[in-house]
CSV table of C-alpha atoms in Angstrom, one decimal:
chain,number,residue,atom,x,y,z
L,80,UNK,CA,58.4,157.5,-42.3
L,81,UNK,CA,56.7,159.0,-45.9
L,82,UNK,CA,58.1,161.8,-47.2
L,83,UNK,CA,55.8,165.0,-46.9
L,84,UNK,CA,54.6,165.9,-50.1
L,85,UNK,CA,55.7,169.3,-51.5
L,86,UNK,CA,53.4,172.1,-51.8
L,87,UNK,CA,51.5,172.0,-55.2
L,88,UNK,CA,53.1,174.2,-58.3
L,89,UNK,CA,51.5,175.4,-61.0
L,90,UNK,CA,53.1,176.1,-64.3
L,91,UNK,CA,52.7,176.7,-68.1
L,92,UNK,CA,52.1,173.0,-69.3
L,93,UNK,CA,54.4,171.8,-71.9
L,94,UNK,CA,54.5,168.7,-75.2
L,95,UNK,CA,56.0,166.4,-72.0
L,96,UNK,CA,53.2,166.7,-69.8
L,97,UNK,CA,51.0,165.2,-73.0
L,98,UNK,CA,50.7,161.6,-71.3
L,99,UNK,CA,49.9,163.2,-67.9
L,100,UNK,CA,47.3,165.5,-69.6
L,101,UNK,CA,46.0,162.3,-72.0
L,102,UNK,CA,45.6,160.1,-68.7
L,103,UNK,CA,44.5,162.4,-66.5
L,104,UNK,CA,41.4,163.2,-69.3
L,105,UNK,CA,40.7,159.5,-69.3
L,106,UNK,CA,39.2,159.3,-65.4
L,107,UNK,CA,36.3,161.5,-66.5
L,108,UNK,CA,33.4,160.1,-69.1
L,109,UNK,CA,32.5,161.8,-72.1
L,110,UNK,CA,33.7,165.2,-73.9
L,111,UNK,CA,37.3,164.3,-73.4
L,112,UNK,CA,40.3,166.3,-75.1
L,113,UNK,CA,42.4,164.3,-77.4
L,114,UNK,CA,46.6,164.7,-78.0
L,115,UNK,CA,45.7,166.8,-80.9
L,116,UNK,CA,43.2,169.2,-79.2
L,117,UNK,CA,46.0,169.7,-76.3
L,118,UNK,CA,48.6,170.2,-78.9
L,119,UNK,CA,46.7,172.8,-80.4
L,120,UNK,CA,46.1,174.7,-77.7
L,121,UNK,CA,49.8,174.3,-76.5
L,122,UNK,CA,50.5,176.5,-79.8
L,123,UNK,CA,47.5,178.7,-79.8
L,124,UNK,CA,49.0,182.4,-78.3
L,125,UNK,CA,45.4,183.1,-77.4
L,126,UNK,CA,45.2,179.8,-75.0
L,127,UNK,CA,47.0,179.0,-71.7
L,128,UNK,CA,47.4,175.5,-70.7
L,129,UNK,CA,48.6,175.3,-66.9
L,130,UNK,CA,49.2,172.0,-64.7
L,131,UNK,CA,49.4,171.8,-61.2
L,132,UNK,CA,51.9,169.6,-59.7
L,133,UNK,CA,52.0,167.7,-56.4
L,134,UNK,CA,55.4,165.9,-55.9
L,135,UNK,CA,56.4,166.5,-59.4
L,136,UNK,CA,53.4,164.6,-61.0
L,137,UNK,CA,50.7,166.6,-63.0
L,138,UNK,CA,47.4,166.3,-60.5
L,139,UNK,CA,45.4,168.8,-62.7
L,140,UNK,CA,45.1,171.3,-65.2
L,141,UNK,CA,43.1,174.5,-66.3
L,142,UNK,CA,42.8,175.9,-70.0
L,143,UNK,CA,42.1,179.4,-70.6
L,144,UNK,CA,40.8,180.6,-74.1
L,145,UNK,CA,40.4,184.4,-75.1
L,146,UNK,CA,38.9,185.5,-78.4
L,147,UNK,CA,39.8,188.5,-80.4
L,148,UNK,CA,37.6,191.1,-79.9
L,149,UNK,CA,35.9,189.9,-76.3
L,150,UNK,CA,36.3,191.2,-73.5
L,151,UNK,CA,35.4,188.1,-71.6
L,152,UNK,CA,37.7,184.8,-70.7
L,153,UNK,CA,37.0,181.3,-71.1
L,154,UNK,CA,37.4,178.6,-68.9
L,155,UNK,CA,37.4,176.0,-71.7
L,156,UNK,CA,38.4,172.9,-69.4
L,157,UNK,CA,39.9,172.4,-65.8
L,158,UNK,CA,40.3,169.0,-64.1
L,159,UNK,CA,41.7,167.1,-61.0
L,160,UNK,CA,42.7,163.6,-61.1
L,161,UNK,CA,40.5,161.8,-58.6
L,162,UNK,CA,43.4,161.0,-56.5
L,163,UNK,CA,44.1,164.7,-55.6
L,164,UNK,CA,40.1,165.5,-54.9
L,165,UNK,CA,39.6,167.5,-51.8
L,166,UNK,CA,43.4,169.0,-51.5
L,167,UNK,CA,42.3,172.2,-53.0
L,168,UNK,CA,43.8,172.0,-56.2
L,169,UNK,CA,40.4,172.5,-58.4
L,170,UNK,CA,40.3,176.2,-56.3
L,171,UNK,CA,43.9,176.9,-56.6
L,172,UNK,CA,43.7,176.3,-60.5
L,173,UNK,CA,40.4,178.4,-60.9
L,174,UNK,CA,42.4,181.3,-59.3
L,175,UNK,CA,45.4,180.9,-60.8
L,176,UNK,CA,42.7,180.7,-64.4
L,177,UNK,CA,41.1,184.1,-63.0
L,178,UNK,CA,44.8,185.6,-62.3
L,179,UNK,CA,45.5,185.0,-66.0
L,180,UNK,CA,42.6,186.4,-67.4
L,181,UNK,CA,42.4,189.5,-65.2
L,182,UNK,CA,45.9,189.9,-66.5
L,183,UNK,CA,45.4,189.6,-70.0
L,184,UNK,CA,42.6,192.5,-70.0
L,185,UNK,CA,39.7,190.2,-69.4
L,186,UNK,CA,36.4,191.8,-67.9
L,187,UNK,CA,35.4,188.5,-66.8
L,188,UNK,CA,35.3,184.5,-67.0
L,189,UNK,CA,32.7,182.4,-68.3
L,190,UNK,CA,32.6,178.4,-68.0
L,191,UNK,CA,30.7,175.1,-69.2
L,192,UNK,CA,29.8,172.5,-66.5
L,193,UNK,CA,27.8,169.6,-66.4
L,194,UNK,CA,24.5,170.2,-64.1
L,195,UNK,CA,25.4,166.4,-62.4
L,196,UNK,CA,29.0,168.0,-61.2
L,197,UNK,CA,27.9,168.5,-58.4
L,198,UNK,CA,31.3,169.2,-56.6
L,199,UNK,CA,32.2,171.9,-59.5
L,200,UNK,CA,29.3,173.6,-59.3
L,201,UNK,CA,29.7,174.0,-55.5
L,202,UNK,CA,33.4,175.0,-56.7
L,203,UNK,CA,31.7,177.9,-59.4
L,204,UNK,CA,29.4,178.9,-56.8
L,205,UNK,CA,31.4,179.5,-53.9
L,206,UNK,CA,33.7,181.5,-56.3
L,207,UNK,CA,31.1,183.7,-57.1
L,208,UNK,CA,29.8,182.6,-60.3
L,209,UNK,CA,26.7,182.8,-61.5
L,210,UNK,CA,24.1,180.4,-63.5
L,211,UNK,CA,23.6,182.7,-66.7
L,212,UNK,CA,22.1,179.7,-69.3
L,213,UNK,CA,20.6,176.3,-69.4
L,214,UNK,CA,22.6,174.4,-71.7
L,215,UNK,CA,19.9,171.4,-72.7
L,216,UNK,CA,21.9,168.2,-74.0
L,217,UNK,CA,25.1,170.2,-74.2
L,218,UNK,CA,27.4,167.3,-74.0
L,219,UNK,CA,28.5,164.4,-76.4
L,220,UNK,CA,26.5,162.1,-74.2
L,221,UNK,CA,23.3,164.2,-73.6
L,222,UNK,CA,24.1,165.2,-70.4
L,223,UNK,CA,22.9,169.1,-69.9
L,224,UNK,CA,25.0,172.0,-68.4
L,225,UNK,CA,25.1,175.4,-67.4
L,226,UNK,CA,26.7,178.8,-68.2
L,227,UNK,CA,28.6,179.9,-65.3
L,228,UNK,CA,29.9,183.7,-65.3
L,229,UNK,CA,31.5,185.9,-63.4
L,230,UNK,CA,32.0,189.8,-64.4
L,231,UNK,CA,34.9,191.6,-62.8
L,232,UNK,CA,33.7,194.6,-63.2
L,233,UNK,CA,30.9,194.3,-60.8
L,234,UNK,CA,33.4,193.6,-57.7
L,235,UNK,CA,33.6,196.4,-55.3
């Protein structure tokens, strides 16, 4: 009989998750980030990198970017390897991406997702985020997007 699998964790990522994060970026077309971009932001003290992990294997991650002088959050990238789709993980790491940024001051959370993602946008929506901007031809391979936001301060 299997082994049930643990409950998913979610930590700061580290340089050892670096092949996890590299192959996990390599299941989605286009716009990818490379070693270097996620070794930046592993040394950037104004980014958090976190993985989720299911049975000890990274099965996602989020990356949370806050300017100087903005009062708003960015959800610069989150993913879930397409193994792990429908578990819950892409909602567990947008919350635990909304924790950090309520916690570091931030009024609110604004994102970047392709219009044909269909399954994020659901995601976005259902969170309580709203379309703000058309993005025409926003990514590397034409594709458009939209501006997803979601203002703190307006929750009662």
């Amino acid at each position: 009989m299997p082994a049930e699998p643990t409950a998913p964790r979610l930590r700061d990522a580290t340089v050892a998750d670096l092949p996890a994060l590299l192959a996990l970026e390599a299941q989605f077309p286009g716009d990818r980030m490379s070693r270097r971009q996620f070794l930046h932001h592993l040394g950037n003290p104004r980014a958090r990198l976190r993985v989720v992990l299911v049975d000890g294997l990274v099965k996602g991650y989020h990356l949370v970017l806050r300017r100087r002088f903005s009062r708003w959050a960015r959800l610069y990238s989150i993913a879930v390897a397409h193994t792990a789709r429908g578990a819950g993980l892409g909602r567990r790491l947008l919350a635990d991406a909304e924790r950090l940024a309520r916690r570091g001051g931030a009024c609110g959370l604004r994102l970047e997702v392709r219009q044909d993602n269909a399954a994020a946008v659901a995601l976005y929506a259902s969170a309580g985020y709203r379309r703000v901007k058309v993005l025409r031809r926003y990514y590397d391979d034409g594709g458009h997007g939209w501006r997803y936001a979601r203002d703190w301060s307006a929750d009662p």
